[in-house]
Coordinates of C-alpha atoms and ligand atoms in Angstrom, one line a residue:
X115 CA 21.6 5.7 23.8
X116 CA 22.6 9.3 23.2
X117 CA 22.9 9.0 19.5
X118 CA 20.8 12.0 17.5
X119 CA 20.8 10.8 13.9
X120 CA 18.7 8.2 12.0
X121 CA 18.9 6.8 8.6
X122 CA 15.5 4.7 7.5
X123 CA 14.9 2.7 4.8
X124 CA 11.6 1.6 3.8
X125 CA 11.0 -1.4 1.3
X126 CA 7.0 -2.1 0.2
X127 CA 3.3 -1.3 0.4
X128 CA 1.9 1.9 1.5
X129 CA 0.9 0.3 5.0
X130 CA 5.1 0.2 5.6
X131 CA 5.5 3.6 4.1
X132 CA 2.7 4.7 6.7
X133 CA 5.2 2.4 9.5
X134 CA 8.0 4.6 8.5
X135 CA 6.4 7.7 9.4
X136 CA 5.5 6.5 12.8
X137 CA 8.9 5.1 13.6
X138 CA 10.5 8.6 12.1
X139 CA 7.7 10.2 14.4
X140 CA 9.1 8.3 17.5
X141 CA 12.9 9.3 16.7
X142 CA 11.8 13.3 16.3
X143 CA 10.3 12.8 19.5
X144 CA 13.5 12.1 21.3
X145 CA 15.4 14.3 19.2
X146 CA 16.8 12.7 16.8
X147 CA 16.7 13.9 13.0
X148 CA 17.1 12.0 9.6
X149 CA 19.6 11.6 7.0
X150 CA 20.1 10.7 3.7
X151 CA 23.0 8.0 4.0
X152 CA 23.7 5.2 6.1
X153 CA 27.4 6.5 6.9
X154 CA 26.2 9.7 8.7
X155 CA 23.6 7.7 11.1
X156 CA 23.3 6.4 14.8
X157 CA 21.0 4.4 13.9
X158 CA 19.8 2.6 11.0
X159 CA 16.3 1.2 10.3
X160 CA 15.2 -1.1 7.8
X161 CA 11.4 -1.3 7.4
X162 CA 10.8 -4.6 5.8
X163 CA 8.8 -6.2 3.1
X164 CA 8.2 -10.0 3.1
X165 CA 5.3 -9.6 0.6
X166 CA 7.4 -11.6 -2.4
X167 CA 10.9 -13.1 -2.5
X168 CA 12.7 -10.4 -4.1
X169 CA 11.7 -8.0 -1.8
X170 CA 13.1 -10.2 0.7
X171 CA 16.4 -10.3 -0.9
X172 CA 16.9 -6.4 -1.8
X173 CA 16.6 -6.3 1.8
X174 CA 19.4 -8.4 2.8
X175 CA 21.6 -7.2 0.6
X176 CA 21.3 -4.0 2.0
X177 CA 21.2 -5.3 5.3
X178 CA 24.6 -6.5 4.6
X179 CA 26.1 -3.1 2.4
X180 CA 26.1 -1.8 6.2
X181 CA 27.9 -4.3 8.4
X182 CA 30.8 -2.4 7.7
X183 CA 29.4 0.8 9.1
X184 CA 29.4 -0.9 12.5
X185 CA 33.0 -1.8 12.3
X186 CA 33.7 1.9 12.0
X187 CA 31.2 3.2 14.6
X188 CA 30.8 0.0 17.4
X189 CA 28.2 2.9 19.1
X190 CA 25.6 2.0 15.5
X191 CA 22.8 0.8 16.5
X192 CA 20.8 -1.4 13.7
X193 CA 17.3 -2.2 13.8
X194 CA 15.6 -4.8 11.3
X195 CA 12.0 -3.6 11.4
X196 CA 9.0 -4.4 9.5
X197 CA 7.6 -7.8 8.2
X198 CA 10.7 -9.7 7.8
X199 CA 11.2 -8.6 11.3
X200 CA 8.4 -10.7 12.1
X201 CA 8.5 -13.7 10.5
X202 CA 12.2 -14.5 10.3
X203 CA 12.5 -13.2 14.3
X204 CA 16.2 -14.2 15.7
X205 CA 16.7 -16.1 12.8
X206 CA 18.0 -12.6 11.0
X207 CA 20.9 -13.1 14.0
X208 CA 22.2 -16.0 12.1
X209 CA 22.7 -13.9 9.1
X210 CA 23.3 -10.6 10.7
X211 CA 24.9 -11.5 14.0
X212 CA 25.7 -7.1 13.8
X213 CA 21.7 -6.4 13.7
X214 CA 20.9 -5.4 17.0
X215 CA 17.1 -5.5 17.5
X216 CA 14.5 -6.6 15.4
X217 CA 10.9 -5.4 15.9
X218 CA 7.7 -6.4 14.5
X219 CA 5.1 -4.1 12.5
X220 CA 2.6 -4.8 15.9
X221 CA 5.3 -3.6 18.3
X222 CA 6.9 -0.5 16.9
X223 CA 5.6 1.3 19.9
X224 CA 8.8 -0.3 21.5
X225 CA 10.8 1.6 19.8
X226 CA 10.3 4.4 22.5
X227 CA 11.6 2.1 25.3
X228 CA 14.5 0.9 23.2
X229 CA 15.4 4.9 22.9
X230 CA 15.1 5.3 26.5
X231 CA 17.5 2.6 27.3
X232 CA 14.4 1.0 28.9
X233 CA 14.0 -2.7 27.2
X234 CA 16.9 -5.7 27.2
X235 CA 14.8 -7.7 24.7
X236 CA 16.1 -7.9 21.4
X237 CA 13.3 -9.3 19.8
X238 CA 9.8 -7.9 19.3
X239 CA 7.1 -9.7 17.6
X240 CA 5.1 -10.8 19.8
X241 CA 1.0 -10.1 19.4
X242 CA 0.4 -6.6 20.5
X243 CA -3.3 -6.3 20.0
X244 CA -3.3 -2.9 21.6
X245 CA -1.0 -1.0 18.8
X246 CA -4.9 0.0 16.9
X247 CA -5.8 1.9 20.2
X248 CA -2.4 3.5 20.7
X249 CA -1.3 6.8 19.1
X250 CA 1.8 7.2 18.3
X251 CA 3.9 10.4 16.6
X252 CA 3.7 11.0 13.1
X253 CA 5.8 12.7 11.1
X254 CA 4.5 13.3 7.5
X255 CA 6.9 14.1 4.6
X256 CA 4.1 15.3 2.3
X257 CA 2.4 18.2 2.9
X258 CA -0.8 17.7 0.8
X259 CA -2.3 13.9 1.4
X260 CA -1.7 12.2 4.7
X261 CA -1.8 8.5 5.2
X262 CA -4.4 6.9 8.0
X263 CA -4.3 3.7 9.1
X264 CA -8.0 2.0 10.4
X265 CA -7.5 -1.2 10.0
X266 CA -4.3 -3.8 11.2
X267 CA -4.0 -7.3 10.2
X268 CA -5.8 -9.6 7.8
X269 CA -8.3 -12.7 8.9
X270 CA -7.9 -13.8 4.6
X271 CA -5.3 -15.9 4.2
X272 CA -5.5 -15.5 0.2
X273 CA -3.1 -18.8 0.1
X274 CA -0.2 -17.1 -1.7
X275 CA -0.3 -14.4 1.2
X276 CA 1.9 -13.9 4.0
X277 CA 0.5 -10.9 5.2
X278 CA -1.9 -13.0 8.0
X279 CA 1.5 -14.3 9.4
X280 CA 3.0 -11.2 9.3
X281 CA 0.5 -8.6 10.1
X282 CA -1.6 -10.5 12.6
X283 CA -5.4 -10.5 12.7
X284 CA -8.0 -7.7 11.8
X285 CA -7.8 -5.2 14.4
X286 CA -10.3 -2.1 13.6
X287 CA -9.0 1.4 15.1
X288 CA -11.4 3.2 17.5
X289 CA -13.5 5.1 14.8
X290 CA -13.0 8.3 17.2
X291 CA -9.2 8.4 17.0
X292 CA -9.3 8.2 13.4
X293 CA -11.4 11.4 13.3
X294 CA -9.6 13.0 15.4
X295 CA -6.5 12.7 14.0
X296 CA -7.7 13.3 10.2
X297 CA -9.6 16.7 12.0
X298 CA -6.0 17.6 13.1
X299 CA -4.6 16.9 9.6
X300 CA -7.0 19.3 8.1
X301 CA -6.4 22.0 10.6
X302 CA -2.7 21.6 9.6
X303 CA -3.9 22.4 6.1
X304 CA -4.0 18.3 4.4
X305 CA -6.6 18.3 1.7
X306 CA -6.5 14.4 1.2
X307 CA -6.9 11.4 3.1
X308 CA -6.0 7.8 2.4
X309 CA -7.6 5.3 4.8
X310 CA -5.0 2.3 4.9
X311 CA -5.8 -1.4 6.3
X312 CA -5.6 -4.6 4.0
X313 CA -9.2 -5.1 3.8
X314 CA -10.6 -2.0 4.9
X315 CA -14.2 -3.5 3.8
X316 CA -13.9 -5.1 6.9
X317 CA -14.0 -2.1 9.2
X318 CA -15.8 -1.9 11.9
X319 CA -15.9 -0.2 16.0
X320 CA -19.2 -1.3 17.4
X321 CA -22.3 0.0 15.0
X322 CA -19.4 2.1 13.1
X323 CA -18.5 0.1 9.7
X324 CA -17.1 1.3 6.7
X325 CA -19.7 3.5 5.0
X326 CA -20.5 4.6 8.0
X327 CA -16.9 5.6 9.1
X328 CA -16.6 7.4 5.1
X329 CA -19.8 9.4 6.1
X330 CA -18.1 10.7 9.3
X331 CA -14.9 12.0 7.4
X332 CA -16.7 12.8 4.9
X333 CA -18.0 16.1 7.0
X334 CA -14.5 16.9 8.4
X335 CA -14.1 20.3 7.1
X336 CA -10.9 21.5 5.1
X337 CA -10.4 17.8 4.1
X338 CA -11.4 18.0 0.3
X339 CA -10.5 14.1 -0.9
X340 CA -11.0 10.6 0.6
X341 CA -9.6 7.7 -1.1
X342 CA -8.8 4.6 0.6
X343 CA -7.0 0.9 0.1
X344 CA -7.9 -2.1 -0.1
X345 CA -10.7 -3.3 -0.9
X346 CA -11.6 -7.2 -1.1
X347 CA -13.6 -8.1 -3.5
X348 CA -15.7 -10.3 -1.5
X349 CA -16.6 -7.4 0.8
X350 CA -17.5 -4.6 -1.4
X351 CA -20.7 -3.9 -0.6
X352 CA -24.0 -2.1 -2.4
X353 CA -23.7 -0.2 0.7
X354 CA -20.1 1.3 0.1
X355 CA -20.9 1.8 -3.2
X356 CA -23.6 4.2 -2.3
X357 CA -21.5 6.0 0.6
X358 CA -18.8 6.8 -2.6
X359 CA -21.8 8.2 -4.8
X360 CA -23.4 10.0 -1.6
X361 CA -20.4 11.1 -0.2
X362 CA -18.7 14.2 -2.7
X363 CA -15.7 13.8 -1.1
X364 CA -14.8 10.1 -1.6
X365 CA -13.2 10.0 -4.7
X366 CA -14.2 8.2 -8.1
X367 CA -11.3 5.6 -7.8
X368 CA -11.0 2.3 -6.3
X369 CA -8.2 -0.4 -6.4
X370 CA -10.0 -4.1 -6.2
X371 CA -7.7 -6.9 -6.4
X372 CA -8.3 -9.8 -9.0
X373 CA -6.1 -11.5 -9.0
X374 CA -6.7 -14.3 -11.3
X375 CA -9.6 -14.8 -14.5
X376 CA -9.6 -18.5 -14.1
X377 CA -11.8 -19.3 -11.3
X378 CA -10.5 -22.6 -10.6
X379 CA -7.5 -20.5 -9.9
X380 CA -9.5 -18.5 -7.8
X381 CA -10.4 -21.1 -5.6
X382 CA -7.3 -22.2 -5.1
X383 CA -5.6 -19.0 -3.8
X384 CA -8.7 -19.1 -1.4
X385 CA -10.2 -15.9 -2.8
X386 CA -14.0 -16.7 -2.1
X387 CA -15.1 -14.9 -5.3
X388 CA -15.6 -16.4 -8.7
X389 CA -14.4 -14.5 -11.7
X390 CA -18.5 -13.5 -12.5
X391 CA -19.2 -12.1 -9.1
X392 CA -16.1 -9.9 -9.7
X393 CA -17.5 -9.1 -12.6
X394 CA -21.1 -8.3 -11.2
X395 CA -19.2 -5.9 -8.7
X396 CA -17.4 -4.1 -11.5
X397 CA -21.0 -3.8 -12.9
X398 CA -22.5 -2.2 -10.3
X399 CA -19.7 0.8 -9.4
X400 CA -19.6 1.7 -13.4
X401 CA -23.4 1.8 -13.1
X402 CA -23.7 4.1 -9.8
X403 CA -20.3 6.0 -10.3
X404 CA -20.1 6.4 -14.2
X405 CA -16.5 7.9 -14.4
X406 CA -14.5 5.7 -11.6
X407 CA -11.5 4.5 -12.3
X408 CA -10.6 0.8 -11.2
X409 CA -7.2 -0.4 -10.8
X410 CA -6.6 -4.2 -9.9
X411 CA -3.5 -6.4 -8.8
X412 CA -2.3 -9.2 -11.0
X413 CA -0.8 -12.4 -10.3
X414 CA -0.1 -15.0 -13.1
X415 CA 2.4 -18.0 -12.6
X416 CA 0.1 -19.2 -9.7
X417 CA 1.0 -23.5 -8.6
X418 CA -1.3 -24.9 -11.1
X419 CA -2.4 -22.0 -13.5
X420 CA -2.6 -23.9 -17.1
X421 CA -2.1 -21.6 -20.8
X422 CA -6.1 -21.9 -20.5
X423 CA -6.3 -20.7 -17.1
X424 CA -3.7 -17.3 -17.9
X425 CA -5.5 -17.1 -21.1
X426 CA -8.8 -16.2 -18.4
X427 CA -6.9 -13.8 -16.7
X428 CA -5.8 -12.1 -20.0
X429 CA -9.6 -12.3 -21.4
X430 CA -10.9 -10.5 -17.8
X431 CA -8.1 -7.4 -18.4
X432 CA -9.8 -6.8 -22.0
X433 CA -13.2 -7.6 -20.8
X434 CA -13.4 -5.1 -17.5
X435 CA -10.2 -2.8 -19.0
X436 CA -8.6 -1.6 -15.9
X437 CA -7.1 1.7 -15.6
X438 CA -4.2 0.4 -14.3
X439 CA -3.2 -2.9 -12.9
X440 CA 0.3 -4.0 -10.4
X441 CA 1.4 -7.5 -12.0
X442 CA 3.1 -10.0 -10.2
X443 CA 5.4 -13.4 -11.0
X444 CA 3.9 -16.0 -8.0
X445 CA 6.1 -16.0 -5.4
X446 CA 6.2 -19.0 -2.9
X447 CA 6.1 -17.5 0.8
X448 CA 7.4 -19.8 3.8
X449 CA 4.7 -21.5 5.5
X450 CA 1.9 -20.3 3.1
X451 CA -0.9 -23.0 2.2
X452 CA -0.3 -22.3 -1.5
X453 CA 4.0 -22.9 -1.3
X454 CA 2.6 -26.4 -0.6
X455 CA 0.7 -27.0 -3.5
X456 CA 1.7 -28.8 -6.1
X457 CA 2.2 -28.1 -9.8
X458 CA 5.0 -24.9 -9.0
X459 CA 6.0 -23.3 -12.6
X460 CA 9.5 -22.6 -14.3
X461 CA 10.3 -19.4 -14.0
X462 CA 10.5 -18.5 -17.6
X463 CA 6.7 -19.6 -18.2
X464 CA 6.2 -17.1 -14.7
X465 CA 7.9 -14.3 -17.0
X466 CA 6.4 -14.8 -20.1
X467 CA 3.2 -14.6 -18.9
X468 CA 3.8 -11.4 -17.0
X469 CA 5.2 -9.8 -20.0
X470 CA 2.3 -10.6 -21.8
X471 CA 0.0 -9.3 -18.8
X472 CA 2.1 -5.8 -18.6
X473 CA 2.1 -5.5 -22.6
X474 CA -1.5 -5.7 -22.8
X475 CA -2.7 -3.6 -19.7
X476 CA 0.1 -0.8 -20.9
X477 CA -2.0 -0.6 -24.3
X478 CA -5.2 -0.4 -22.5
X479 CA -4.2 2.2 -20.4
X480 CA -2.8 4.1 -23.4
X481 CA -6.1 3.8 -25.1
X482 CA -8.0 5.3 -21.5
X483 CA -5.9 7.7 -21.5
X484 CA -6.1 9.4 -25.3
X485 CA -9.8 9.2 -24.4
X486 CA -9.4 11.3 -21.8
X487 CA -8.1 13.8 -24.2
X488 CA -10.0 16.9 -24.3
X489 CA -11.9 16.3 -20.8
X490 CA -11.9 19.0 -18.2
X491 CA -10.4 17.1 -14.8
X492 CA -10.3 18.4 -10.9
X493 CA -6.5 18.2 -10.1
X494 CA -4.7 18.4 -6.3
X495 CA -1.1 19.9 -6.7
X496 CA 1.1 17.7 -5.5
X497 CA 4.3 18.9 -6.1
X498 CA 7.0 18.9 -8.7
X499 CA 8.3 15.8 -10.7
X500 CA 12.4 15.7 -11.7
X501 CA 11.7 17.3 -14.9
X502 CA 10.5 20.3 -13.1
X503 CA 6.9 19.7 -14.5
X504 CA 4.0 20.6 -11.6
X505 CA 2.1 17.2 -10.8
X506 CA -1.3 17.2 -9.6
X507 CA -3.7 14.2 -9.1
X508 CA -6.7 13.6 -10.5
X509 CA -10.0 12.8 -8.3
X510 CA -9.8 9.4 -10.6
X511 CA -6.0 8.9 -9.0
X512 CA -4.0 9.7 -12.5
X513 CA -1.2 12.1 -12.7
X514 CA -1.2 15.0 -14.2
X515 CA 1.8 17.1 -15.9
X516 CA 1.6 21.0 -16.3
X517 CA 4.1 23.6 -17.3
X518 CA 2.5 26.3 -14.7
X519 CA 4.6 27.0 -11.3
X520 CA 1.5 26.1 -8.9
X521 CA 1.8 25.6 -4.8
X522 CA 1.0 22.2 -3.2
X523 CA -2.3 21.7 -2.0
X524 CA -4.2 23.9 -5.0
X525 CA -7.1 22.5 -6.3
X526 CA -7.6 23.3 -9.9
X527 CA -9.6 22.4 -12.7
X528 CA -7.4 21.8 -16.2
X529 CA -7.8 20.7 -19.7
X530 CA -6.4 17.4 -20.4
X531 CA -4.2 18.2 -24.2
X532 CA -2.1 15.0 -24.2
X533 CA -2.7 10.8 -23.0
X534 CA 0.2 9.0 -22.2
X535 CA 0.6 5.5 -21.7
X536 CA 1.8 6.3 -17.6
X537 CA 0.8 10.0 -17.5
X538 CA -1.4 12.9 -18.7
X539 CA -0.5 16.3 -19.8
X540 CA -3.1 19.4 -19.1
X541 CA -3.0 23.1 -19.4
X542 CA -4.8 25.3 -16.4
X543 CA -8.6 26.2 -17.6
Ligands
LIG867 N1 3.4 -13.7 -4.9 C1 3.1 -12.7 -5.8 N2 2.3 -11.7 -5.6 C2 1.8 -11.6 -4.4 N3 1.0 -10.7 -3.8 C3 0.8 -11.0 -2.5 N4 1.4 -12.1 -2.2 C4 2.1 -12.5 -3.4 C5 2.9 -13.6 -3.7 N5 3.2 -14.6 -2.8 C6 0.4 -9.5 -4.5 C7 -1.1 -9.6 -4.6 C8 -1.5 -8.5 -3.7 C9 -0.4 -7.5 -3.8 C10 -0.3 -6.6 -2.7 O1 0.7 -8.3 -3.9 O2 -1.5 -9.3 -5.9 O3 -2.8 -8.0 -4.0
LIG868 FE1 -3.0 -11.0 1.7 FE2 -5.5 -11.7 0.9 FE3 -5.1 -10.4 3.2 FE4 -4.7 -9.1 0.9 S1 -6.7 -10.0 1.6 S2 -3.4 -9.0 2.7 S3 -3.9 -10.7 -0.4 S4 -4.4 -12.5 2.7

């Protein structure tokens, strides 16, 4: 292949976004640079998301807004990446006879090979255990807060998930190239770290687990934040709790996914927590960490959930008030244990319930935030937001708006003046 541009497009969670990176980091390496449109490339990546239906079909409509590119150029090379990649395989031939490989999230080490002319295969997935040992290229669009990965795969299966299908098993990273690479990001001048996996509770390289892996970054000097995602419920431990309070770097924020009030709900999307020991959890962080924020994900419309069951999930969002919650319509996934339940729901009781989730979490959040009026708050520059407004982050993981030109990467303290329902405003103290 002597082609030199590539257009990707990512669709999903963070973990993909991180994917992206990597894959982009493969391309730079063989010379290749980036654009903006589909038209101008030589090849086009799609980096897919099979997390919900939608996602699913945002991707194949754009799949197919390109199959006229390769009429123009026969020399385009398209690549279906990503966890569609994986779990539809060929199949995505039937559809997209013009696709011309398709690689799974566990195999994007290929992509090297498939540059060099060097592999016939046109399809990827198979299990590639070693992809948590290998390092491959980066290349970071932000310049501030770096993604890590640690941990690949999930053992879950949360029965509405297809993430254990698509992802693979838990595979932990050797703790020593994840320091290694986050002592590289702070040499390049990163001031943040977020340490991905899907249950990064689970950690663990020989003695090395979690805590202890926080501890270790946690003295990597010129790194001034750690934050990290996801955490499982059922893992979160006394002993992470203490790392965070221990540790000044981790920050006071952590994303712990409910999913459901009701526990009989619970149950059946194979959670293993009950609604109280959730509860007992959120207990224990507000007790040791007195100003974290927690943020949770939402699904209502699960196969089975009654007006009794939502009204649980409702009662837990005013009983623990989140900071900030991602709500979700149940979506059936192929071959998940929970598409074969029975008891599926119309789609308009699915919407109404999720209005109902979203109108109640946006006035909590308002209502956090006008308490936060007043306070003095650490903030990371970030950037700029399309208004032209300078962003920065709190340690709590809320944005920021101020009217003061200030360069990425500054750590200031400000005075929060205004609470919005998505945002804060703060002038510099
Ligand atoms: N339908 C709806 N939401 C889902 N999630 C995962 N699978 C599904 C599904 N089939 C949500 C969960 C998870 C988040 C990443 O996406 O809330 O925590
Ligand atoms: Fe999916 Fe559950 Fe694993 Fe999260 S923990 S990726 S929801 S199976």
């Amino acid at each position: 292949m002597k082609t030199r541009k590539v257009y990707i497009k990512t669709f999903g969670c963070q973990m993909n976004e991180h994917d992206s990176e990597r894959m982009l980091g493969i391309f730079c390496s063989k010379g290749f640079f980036e654009v903006e449109e589909p038209k101008d490339a030589d090849v086009i990546v799609f980096n897919t998301c099979a997390i919900r239906q939608k996602a699913e079909h945002k991707f194949f409509s754009s799949l197919g807004r390109v199959k006229h590119l390769k009429r123009k150029n026969p020399n385009l090379k398209i690549i279906v990446a990503g966890c569609i990649a994986q779990l539809r395989g060929e199949k995505i031939f039937n559809f997209a006879p013009y696709v011309d490989y398709v690689i799974g999230p566990d195999n994007i080490n290929y992509l090297t090979e498939i540059l060099n002319g060097k592999i016939s295969n046109k399809v990827l997935i198979s299990e590639n255990p070693e992809i948590a040992k290998i390092n491959l290229p980066v290349l970071r669009k932000n310049l501030v807060k770096a993604w890590v990965n640690i941990i690949y795969g999930c053992n879950n299966f949360c029965s509405y998930c297809i993430v254990p299908y698509t992802r693979g098993r838990e595979r932990s990273r050797p703790s020593e190239s994840i320091i290694n690479e986050i002592k590289i990001l702070a040499e390049q001048g990163y001031k943040e770290v977020t340490l991905l996996g899907q249950n990064v509770n689970s950690y663990r390289d020989g003695d090395i687990d979690f805590p202890e892996l926080l501890k270790r970054i946690n003295e990597i000097e010129g790194i001034e934040r750690i934050r990290f995602i996801t955490s499982h419920p059922k893992d979160l431990s006394k002993k992470l709790i203490n790392t965070m309070m221990s540790c000044e770097k981790i920050c006071e924020h952590i994303h712990l996914p409910l999913q459901a009030g009701s526990d009989k709900i619970l149950k059946l999307m194979n959670r293993k927590y009950t609604y109280e020991e959730y509860l007992e959890k959120i207990m224990w962080l507000r007790q040791l960490i007195p100003n974290i924020s927690i943020t949770s994900d939402i699904i209502v419309g699960f196969p089975q959930e009654t007006d009794e069951d939502f009204n649980k999930t409702i009662d837990a969002l005013k009983e623990i008030q989140f900071d900030g919650i991602f709500a979700f319509k149940f979506s059936s996934r192929p071959g998940t244990a929970a598409a074969k339940l029975d008891g599926h729901l119309p789609e308009e009781v699915k919407a109404f319930r999720l209005a109902e989730v979203l109108k109640l979490q946006d006035e909590i959040t308002e209502i956090k935030n006008k308490f936060l009026e007043g306070s003095i708050q650490e903030i990371l520059i970030e950037g700029k937001d399309e208004e032209g407004f300078t962003i920065g982050r709190t340690r709590t993981n809320k944005v920021v708006k101020i009217i003061k030109d200030l360069a990425p990467g500054k750590i200031i303290k400000v005075k929060i003046i205004k609470g919005h329902r998505h945002s804060l405003e703060g002038e510099i103290i």
